[in-house]
Short mmCIF file of C-alpha atoms and ligand atoms in Angstrom, two decimals:
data_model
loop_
_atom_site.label_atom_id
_atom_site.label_comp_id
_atom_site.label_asym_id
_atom_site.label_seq_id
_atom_site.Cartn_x
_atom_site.Cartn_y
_atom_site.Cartn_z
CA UNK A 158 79.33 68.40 97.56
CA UNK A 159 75.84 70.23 99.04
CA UNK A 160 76.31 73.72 98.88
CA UNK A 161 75.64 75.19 102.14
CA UNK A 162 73.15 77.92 102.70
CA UNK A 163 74.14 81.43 103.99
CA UNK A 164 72.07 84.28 105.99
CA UNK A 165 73.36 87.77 106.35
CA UNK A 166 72.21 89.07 109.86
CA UNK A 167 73.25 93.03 109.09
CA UNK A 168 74.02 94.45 106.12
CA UNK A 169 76.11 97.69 106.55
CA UNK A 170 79.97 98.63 105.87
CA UNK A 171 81.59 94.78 106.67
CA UNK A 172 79.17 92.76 105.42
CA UNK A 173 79.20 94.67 101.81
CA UNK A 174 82.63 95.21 102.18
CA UNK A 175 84.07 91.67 103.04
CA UNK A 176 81.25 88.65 103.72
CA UNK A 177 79.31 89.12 101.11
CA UNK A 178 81.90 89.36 98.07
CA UNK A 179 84.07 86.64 100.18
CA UNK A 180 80.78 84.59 100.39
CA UNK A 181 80.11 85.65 96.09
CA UNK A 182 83.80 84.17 96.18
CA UNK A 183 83.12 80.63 97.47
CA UNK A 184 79.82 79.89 94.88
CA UNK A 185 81.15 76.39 94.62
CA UNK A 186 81.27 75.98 98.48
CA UNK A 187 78.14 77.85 99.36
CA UNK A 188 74.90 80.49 98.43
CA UNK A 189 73.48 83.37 99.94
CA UNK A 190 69.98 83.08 100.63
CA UNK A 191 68.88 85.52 103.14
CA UNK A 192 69.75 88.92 104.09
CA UNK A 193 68.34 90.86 107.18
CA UNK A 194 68.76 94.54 108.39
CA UNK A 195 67.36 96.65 110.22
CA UNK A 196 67.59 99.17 107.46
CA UNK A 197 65.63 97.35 105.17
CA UNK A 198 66.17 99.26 101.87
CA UNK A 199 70.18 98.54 102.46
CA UNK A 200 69.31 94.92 102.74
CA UNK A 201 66.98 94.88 99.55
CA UNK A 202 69.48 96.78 97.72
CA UNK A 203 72.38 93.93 99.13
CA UNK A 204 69.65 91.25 97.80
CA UNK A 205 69.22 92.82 94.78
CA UNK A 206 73.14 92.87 93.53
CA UNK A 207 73.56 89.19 94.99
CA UNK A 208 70.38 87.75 94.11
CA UNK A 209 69.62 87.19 97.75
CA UNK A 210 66.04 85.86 97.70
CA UNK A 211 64.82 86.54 101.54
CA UNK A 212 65.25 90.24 102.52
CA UNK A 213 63.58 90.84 106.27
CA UNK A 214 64.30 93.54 108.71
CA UNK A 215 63.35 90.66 111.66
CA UNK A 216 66.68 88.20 112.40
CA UNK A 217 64.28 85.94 114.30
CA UNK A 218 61.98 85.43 111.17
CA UNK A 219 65.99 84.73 109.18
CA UNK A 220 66.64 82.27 111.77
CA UNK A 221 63.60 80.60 111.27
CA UNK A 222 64.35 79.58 107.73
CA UNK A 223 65.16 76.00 107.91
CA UNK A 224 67.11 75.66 105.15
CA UNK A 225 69.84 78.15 106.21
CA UNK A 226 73.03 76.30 107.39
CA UNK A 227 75.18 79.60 108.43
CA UNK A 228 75.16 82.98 109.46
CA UNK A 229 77.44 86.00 109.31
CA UNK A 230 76.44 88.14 112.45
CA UNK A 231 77.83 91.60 110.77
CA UNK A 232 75.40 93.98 113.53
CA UNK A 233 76.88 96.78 115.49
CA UNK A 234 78.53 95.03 119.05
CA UNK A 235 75.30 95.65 120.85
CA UNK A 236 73.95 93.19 118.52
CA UNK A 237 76.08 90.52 118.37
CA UNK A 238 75.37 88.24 121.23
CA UNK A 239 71.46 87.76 120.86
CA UNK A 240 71.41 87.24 116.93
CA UNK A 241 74.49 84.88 117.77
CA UNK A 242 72.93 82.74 120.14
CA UNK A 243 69.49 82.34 118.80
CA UNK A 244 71.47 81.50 115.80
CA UNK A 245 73.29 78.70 118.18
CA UNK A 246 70.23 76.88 119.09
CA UNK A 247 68.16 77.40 115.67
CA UNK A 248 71.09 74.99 114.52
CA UNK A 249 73.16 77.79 112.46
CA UNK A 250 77.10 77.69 112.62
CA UNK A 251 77.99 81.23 113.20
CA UNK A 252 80.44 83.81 111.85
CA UNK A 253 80.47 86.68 114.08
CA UNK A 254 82.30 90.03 113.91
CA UNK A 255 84.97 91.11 116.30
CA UNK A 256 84.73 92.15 119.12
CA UNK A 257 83.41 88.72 119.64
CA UNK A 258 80.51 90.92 122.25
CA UNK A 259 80.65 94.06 124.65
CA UNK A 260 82.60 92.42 127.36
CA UNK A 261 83.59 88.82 128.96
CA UNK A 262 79.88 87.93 130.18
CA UNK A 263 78.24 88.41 126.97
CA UNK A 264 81.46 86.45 125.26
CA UNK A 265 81.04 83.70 127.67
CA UNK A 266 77.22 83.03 127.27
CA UNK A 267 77.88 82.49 123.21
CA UNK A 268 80.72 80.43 123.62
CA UNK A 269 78.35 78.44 126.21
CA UNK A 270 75.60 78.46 123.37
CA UNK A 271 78.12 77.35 120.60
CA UNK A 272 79.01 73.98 123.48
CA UNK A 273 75.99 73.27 123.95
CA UNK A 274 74.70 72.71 120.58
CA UNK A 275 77.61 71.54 119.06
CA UNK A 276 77.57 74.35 116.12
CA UNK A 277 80.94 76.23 115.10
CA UNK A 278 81.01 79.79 116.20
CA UNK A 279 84.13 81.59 114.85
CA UNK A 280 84.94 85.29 115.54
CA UNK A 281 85.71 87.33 112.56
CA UNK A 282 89.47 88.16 112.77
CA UNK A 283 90.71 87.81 108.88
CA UNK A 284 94.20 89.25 109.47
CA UNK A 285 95.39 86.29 110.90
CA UNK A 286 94.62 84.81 107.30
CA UNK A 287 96.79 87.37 105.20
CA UNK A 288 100.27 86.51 104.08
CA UNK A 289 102.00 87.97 106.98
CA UNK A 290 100.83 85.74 109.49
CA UNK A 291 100.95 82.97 107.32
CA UNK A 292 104.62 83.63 106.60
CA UNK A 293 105.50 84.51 110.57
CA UNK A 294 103.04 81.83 111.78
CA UNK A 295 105.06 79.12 110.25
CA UNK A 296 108.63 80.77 110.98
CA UNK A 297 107.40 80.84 114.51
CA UNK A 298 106.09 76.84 114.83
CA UNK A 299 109.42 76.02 113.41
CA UNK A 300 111.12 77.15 116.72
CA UNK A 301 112.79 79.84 115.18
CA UNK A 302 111.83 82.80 117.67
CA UNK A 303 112.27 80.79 120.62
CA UNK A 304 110.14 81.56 123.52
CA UNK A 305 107.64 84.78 122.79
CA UNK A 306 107.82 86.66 126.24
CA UNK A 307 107.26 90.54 125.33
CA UNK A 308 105.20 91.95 122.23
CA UNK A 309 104.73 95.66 122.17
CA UNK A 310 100.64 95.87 120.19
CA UNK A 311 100.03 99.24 118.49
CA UNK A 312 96.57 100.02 116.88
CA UNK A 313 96.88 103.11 116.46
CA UNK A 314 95.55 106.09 114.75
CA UNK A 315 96.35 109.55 114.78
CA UNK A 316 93.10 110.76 113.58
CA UNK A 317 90.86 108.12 112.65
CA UNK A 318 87.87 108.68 114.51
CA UNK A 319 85.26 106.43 112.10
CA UNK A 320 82.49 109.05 111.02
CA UNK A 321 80.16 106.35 110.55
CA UNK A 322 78.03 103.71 111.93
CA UNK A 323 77.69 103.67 115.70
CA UNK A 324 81.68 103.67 116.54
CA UNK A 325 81.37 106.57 119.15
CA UNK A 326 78.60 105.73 121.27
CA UNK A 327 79.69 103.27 124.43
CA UNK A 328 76.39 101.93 124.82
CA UNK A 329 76.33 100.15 121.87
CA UNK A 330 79.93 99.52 121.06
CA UNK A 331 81.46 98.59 124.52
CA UNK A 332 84.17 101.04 124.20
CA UNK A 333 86.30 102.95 121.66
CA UNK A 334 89.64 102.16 120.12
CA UNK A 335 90.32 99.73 122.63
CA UNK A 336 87.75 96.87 121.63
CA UNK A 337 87.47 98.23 118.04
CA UNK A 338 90.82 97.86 116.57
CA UNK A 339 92.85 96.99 119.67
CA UNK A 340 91.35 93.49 118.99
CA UNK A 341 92.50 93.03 115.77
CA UNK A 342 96.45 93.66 117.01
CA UNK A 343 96.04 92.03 120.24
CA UNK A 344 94.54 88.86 118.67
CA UNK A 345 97.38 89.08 115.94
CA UNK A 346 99.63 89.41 119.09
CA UNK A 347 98.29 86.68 120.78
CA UNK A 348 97.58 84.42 117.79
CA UNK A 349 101.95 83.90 117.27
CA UNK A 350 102.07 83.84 120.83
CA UNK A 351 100.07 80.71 121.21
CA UNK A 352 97.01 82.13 123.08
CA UNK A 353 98.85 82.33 126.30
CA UNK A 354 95.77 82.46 129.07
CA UNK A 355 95.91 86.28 130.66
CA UNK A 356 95.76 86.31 134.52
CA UNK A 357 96.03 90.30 134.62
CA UNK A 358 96.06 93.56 133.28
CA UNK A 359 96.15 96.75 133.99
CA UNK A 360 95.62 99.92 132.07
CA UNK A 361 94.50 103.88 131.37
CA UNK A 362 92.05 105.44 128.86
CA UNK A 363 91.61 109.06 127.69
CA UNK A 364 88.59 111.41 125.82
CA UNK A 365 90.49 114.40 125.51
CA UNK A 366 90.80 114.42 121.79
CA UNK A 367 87.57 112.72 120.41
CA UNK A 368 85.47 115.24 121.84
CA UNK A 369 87.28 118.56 120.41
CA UNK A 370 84.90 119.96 117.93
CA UNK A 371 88.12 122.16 117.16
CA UNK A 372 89.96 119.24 116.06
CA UNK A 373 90.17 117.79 112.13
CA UNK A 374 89.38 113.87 111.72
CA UNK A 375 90.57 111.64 108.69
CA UNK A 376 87.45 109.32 108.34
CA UNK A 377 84.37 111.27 107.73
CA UNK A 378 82.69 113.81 110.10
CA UNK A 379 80.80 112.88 113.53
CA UNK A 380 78.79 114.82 116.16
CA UNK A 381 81.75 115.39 118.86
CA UNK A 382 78.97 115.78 121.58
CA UNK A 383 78.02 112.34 120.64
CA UNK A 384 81.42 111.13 121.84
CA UNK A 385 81.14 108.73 124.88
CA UNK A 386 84.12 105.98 124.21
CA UNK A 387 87.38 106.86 124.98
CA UNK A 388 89.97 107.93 122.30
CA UNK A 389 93.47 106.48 123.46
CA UNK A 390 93.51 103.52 125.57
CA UNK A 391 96.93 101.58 126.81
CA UNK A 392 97.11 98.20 128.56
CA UNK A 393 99.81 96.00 129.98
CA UNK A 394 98.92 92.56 130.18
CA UNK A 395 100.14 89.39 132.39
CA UNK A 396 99.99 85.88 131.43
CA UNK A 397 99.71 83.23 133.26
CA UNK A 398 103.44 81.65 131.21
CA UNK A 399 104.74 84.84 132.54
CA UNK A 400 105.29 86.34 129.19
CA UNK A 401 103.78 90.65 129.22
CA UNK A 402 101.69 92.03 126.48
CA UNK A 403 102.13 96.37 126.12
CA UNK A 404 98.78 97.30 123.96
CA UNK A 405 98.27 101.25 122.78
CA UNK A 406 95.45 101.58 120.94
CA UNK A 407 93.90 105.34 119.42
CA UNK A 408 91.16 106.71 117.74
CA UNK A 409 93.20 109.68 117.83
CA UNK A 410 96.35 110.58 119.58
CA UNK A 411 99.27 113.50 118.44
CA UNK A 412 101.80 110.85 116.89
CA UNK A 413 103.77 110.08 113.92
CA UNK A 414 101.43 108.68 111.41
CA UNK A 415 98.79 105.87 111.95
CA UNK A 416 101.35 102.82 112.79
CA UNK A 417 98.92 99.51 113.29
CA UNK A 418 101.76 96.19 113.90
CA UNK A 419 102.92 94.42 116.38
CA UNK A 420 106.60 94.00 117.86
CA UNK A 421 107.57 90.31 118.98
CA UNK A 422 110.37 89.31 121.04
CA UNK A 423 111.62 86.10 121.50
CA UNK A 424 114.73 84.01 123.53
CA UNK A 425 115.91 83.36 119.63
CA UNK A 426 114.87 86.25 117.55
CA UNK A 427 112.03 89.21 117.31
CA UNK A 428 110.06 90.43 114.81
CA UNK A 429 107.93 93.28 113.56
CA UNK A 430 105.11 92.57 111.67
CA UNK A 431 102.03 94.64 110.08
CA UNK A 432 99.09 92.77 109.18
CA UNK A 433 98.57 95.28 106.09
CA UNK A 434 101.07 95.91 103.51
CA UNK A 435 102.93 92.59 103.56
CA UNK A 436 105.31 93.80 105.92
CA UNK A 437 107.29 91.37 108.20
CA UNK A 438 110.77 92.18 109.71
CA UNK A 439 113.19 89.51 111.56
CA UNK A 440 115.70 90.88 114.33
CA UNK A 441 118.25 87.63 115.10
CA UNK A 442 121.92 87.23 116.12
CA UNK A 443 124.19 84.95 114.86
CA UNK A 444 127.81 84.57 114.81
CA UNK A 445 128.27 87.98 117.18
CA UNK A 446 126.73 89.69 114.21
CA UNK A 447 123.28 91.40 114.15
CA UNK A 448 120.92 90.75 111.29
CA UNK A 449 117.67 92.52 110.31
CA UNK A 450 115.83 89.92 107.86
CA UNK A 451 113.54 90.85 105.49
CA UNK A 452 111.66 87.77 103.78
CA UNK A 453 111.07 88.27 100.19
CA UNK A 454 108.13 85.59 99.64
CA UNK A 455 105.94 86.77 102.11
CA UNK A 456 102.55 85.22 100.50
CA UNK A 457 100.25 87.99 99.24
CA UNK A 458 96.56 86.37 100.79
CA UNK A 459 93.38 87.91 100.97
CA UNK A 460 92.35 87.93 104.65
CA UNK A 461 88.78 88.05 104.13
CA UNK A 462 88.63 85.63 101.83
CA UNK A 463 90.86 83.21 103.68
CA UNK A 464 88.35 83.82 106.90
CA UNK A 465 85.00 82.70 105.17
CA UNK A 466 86.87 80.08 103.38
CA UNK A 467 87.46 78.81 106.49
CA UNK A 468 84.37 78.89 107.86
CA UNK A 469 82.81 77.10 105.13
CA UNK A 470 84.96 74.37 105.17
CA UNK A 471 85.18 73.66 108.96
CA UNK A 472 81.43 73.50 108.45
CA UNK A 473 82.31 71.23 104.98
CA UNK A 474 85.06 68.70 107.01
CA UNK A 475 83.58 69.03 110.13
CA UNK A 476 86.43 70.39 111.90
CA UNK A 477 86.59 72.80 114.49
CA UNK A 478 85.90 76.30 114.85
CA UNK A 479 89.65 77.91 112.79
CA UNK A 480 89.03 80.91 115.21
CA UNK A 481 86.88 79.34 118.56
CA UNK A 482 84.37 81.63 120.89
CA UNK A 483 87.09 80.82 123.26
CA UNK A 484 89.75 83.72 121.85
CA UNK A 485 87.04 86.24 121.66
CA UNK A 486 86.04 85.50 125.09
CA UNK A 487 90.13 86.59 125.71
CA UNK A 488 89.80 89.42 124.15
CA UNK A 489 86.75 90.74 125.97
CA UNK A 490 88.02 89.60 129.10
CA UNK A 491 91.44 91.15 128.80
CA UNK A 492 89.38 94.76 127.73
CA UNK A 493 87.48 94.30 130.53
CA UNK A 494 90.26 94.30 132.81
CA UNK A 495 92.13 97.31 131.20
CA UNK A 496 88.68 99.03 131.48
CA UNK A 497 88.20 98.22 135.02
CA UNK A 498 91.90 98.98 136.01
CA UNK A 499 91.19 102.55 134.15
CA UNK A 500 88.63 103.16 137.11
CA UNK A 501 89.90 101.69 140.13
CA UNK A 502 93.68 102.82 139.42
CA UNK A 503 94.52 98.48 140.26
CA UNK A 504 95.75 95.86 138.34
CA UNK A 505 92.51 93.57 137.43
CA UNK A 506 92.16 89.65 137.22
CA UNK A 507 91.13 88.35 133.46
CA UNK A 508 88.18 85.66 134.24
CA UNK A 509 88.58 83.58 131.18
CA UNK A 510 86.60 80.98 132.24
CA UNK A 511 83.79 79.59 130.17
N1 LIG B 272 86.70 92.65 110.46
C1 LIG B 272 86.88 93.95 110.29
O1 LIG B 272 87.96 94.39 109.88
C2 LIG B 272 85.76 94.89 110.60
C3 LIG B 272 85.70 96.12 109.96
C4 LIG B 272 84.60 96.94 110.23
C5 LIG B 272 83.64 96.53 111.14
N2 LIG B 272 83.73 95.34 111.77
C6 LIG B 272 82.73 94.91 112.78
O2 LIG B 272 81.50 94.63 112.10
C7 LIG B 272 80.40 95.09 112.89
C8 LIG B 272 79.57 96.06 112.05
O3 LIG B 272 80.38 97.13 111.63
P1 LIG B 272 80.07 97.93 110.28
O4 LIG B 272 81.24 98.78 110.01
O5 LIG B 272 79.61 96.99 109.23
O6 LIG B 272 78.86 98.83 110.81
P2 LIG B 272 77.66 99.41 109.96
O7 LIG B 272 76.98 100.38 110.86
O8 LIG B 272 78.14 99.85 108.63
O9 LIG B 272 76.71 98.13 109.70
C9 LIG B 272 75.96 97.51 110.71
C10 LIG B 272 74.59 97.15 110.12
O10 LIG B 272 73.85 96.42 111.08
C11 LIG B 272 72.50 96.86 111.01
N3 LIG B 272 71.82 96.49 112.25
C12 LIG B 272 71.91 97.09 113.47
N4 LIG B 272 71.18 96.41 114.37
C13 LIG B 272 70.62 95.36 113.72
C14 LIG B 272 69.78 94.30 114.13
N5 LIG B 272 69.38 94.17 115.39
N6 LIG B 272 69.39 93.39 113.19
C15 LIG B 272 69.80 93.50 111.91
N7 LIG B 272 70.59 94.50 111.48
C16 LIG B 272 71.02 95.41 112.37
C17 LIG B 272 72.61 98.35 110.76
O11 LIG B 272 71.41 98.89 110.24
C18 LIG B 272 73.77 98.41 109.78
O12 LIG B 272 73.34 98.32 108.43
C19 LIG B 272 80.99 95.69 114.16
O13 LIG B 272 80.95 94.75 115.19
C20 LIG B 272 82.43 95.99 113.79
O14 LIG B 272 83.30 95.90 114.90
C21 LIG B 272 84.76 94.51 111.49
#
């Protein structure tokens, strides 16, 4: 089987962290070729301990390397939707890091691109690849939970303010908690519910913590002047099968611990489930008795792994995109909304169209 060829467009904190060892991983399935950042002694250093021969600090002059097959867009949110595109129509499949891009507009332009030329573009969400979902995915298919009509999303930190990168500063993030980590539990939300389509939402956000220079944080130091996102955001969102999605999301909030899961419940059974630590609780009825399951064989999969894997072989099979432009464009749409509602005080329409 050809081995496809793999560019790197950024090469900070994720891409080190998960693409490129998940990419190092698949050596049968593909190779690294080219890396580009910005920073372009991080990206000659990333070449150096992969063998990556093409370093630039240019994405254009990346994409203009014909033999490259696929990209991992790993840039700060500002950057995603440009790199992804051009990527798009220079013939690249694309991997791109969630938040899919700052809001709904930018999410539906790439997921126009991706249409248009035919090329996969999946959004990097590897949690629904760990053993958790895998486990609760199939539980739910079988018709065991019935219909889904409430989940409760938490993403939630108590202080967990990220002390690097550019996670603080609106202008190039698109918000704070909210579209950082809200997406990952909202799209594990969503992904067991079936990707209901959102008509609504309305919501509230809060700075009142993230800017207290008096205040400790648990990931690394920041500038609290620098602060412009908004530290605690909640949402409650409608869809259009009438089921209601609650979604509390911190960077820092005064709560018990940092809990990050989600709370299902269905006309059959519920469940709690945490897409770290293997940890998936069922809440069912039978015989006028109460039971709280506990599955003992929950599979323990690496999410990251499982995410590029699947990239590489819809690109392989030809199959479609195993998480589609489409979901991201959700997600941005739905934080648009609880954005929007924050400011006019109104429940918002989601425009989901692409
Ligand atoms: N899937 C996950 O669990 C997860 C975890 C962390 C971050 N992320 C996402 O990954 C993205 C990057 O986050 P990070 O933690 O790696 O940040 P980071 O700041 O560590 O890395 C981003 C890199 O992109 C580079 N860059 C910026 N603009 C560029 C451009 N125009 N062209 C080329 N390179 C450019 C920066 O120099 C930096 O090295 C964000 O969208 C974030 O939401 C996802």
């Amino acid at each position: 089987m050809k081995k496809l060829k793999i560019g790197l467009i950024g090469s900070g904190g994720i891409a080190q962290g998960l693409h490129m060892p998940a990419y190092a991983h698949f050596s049968d399935l593909c190779e690294m070729v080219a890396v580009c950042d910005v920073r372009l002694d991080v990206a000659k250093s990333c070449a150096e301990k992969y063998g990556i021969k093409m370093v630039t600090d240019d994405y254009r002059e990346l994409l203009a390397n014909k033999e490259i097959d696929a990209v991992s867009v790993t840039t700060p949110n500002k950057w995603h939707m440009q790199p992804t595109i051009d990527a798009l129509r220079a013939g690249k499949h694309v991997l791109c890091e969630k938040p899919l891009a700052m809001n709904g507009d930018e999410a539906r332009a790439m997921c126009r691109a991706a249409k248009e030329t035919g090329k996969i573009l999946m959004v990097a969400l590897p949690n629904r690849f760990n053993g958790p979902a895998k486990f609760l995915k199939d539980y739910i298919d079988a018709g065991k939970m019935g219909d889904i009509y409430y989940a409760r999303a938490w993403a939630l930190r108590r202080r967990g303010v990220p002390g690097w990168g550019v996670f603080i500063d609106k202008e190039q993030q698109g918000g704070g908690p909210l579209i950082d980590i809200g997406v990952h539990i909202l799209d594990y939300t969503l992904f067991f519910m079936g990707y209901p389509k959102p008509v609504s939402a309305s919501g509230k956000t809060w700075d009142y913590l993230g800017k207290n220079p008096n205040l400790t944080n648990n990931m690394g130091d920041y500038d609290r002047s620098k602060f412009t996102v908004e530290d605690f955001a909640v949402g409650l969102i409608r869809f259009e099968n009438g089921a209601v999605v609650t979604l509390e999301s911190s960077f820092m909030a005064n709560i018990e611990g940092d809990p990050f899961q989600t709370q299902l419940m269905g006309t059959k059974s519920g469940a709690l489930v945490s897409p770290w630590g293997n940890h998936v609780r069922i809440f069912t009825e039978e015989n006028k008795q109460l039971f709280d399951l506990e599955p003992k064989n929950v599979p323990h999969l690496n999410g990251g792994q499982g995410e590029v894997e699947a990239f590489l072989r819809a690109i392989l099979e030809n199959k479609p995109s195993p998480v589609p432009g489409e979901h991201g464009l959700i997600l941005n749409a739905i934080f648009d909304a609880i954005y929007k509602s924050s400011e006019t005080g109104r429940e918002e329409p989601v425009d989901v169209t692409v």
